[in-house]
């Protein structure tokens, strides 16, 4: 998978690049509008991450250019602006998602994967992890061919865990993924624990090995080892 | 009280005092003069009568016929002469009228007589009537002219003042507007208008600066925060970290997350205050928003075993859709956050109001303080303390009314429009 990151803040760009390199993605970086347009015109990407506030131009123009040049590329706007108008304009221009700074890299990762999955509709949309098989369009989850009925939150949680497999996920990032702005309603993280416990139980009941490891004081890690 | 009314009141009181004092003085003076005149006449009559009585033997009797005003009464011995006032029946007009009488004694032909000369004091009464009538007339005239003058003054001269006042009354700092006035003929009003214009210019500039600063600062904070959070997340993946290092890193991460949310909320608050969300013309139906939100919060509601009752009419208010969502969201999350286990929430949406009623702990603080920023029950809470401040700001910007009522364990927040 090949990504392009258009972001003027070097420190943030490096973090994002490192994160996606661990996913075995190729993540290229353009620090300004000009080099972004140049890269868009030369290469083809699976997904482009655009910061709309660039020192020498409007990221929304880059989105337009990209749409014209290569309509099947997935686009995620990352912005310090939470402005509703920007969000609507961005989505109208054909971007797939909009993420407000600051964000969790695991959240960005989950969204990138979702965008790539949606975009590659000729190909295989299935998500596989170990014995787990998910068909996202039908919200169908099975372990070894046996269907598992999950609640909406459990399903979201499972997708999120798989998207960020082999990584330490903090409780805050899980909470924010599942409840968004309402995450601060949870005065403690017992709540995530309840969902994790239920999900783990449902998976293991169907003979799935325990993939979920809790990391003391931090959160969880979903991996095959 | 209106300025002109106050001036009128003072003017009236002063002119009344002056008028009545003047009338009193006038009355006393004229009465004194008339009295003196009456007494003089009485004494003249006395001299005449005396002379006649003394020469009674040489004069014909009919000379003494002075009419009713002279009475002769034979008495055995004389007394002291005196003067008195009395009222007597006037047969011609059939009413009592004031008289002044001079009583004296005179001896005639070896017999003592008591002589009473009466003089009618009708002039005095007439005088009183005239004075009262004149004063009443003058007062009425004065009153009418003062009222006319005042209404004319307020119509003409004070008009610019009231115009300025009206504009200031409707001045809203959030609109960033400067008040501009036409040139006035009256120097003072023109100066006032210029001062107001300058003042509002300065206020608008200061307000704009402040808001821009807040918004820019919040924006600028977002990027470094994103860097901090991404670096922390990268660190979490480092397998060589010890457990205690991870725990420390986790609290750093929590604090940075909180800072991010806080910043977002403040930014939103500033934007709402800056009126970046303008209401449309069509009312936004709140029912789908409420139902959607309740669905989002379902697991939280279930976990705390909160019973929700809804009574919704499919209507809403005129508001920006994003603000409608924040409004509903914050009211509902507030009702859940401050609820008790097995508590209740009653949501009512009617044509003119939307209310969220929930059970909760009794509060000791002033209801108004609830809407202050960063107001929360404990520092331990994950709440930012901005939820109700946001609701309050939204209502202020959109011209809705937000009310908080507490009735024992029931807390009600009502938005009416």
XYZ file of C-alpha atoms in Angstrom, chain A residues 7 9-12 14-16 18-19 22 53 80-85 100-107 152-153 166-173 176 179 181-191 194-195 213 215-218 221, chain B residues 219-220 222-227 229-231 233-234 236-239 243 246-247 250-251 253-257 260-261 264 267-268 271 276-277 293 295-301 303 320-322 329 333-334 336-337 380-384:
114
model
C 1.630 17.865 6.219
C 4.669 19.921 10.587
C 7.794 17.783 10.372
C 7.590 16.173 13.814
C 4.040 15.012 13.216
C 7.746 11.701 11.019
C 5.515 10.052 13.624
C 2.870 9.250 11.051
C 7.020 5.706 11.259
C 3.641 4.411 12.278
C 5.426 -0.558 10.719
C -3.720 24.339 6.218
C -6.475 21.655 13.038
C -9.719 23.262 12.016
C -12.801 21.609 13.347
C -14.866 23.943 11.297
C -18.044 22.391 10.094
C -17.913 24.201 6.776
C -9.358 16.764 13.524
C -6.014 17.392 15.170
C -4.965 16.167 17.619
C -5.793 12.572 16.824
C -4.585 9.136 17.804
C -2.358 7.488 15.231
C -4.283 4.280 15.825
C -7.460 6.124 14.880
C -22.537 -2.499 17.487
C -19.888 -1.385 19.959
C 0.323 -6.012 17.052
C 0.230 -2.542 18.579
C -0.345 -1.187 22.023
C -3.670 0.599 22.075
C -4.337 3.078 24.840
C -7.620 3.060 26.687
C -8.232 6.678 25.680
C -7.869 5.924 22.003
C -12.518 7.952 21.709
C -17.726 7.055 21.907
C -16.778 13.221 21.919
C -18.709 11.405 24.604
C -15.537 9.657 25.707
C -15.189 12.103 28.565
C -18.514 10.887 29.941
C -16.696 7.850 31.210
C -15.243 8.790 34.540
C -13.156 5.646 34.407
C -12.354 3.058 31.833
C -14.366 0.240 33.385
C -16.599 0.678 30.517
C -16.855 -4.481 30.030
C -16.932 -4.409 26.241
C -3.401 -9.029 25.882
C -0.913 -4.041 29.021
C -0.795 -2.898 32.599
C -1.576 0.777 33.045
C -1.771 1.456 29.345
C -2.697 -5.297 22.423
C -5.654 26.451 16.461
C -1.947 26.766 16.968
C -3.734 21.729 18.059
C -0.643 20.939 15.976
C 1.906 20.656 18.813
C -0.644 18.585 20.682
C -0.947 16.294 17.690
C 2.836 15.959 17.686
C 0.198 12.541 21.104
C 1.736 10.913 18.052
C 5.146 10.707 19.732
C 1.788 6.615 20.712
C 5.032 5.788 18.950
C 3.997 2.939 23.474
C 5.025 0.554 20.728
C 8.559 0.377 22.114
C 8.902 -3.115 23.580
C 6.077 -1.234 33.195
C 4.623 2.768 30.490
C 2.442 3.843 33.411
C 0.110 6.615 30.057
C -0.593 9.476 32.444
C -0.969 10.600 27.333
C -4.122 11.032 29.400
C -3.231 14.597 30.263
C -2.401 15.442 26.653
C -5.699 13.931 25.531
C -6.771 18.355 23.395
C -10.424 17.939 24.279
C -11.472 21.742 21.167
C -12.419 26.651 20.367
C -16.018 25.645 19.793
C -16.644 30.085 17.510
C -19.764 31.491 13.135
C -22.840 29.289 13.274
C -28.065 10.573 20.657
C -28.891 5.379 20.745
C -25.248 6.491 20.956
C -25.477 6.687 24.693
C -27.401 3.436 24.999
C -24.717 1.383 26.690
C -23.998 4.136 29.171
C -27.695 4.409 30.013
C -24.920 0.416 32.565
C -27.747 25.965 13.079
C -27.947 22.147 12.785
C -24.496 21.697 14.337
C -25.829 16.207 23.187
C -24.865 13.805 28.589
C -25.253 16.238 31.463
C -26.597 11.105 32.424
C -23.401 12.276 34.066
C -11.628 13.999 39.844
C -14.340 13.986 37.257
C -13.306 13.472 33.651
C -15.766 16.170 32.736
C -14.288 19.336 31.313
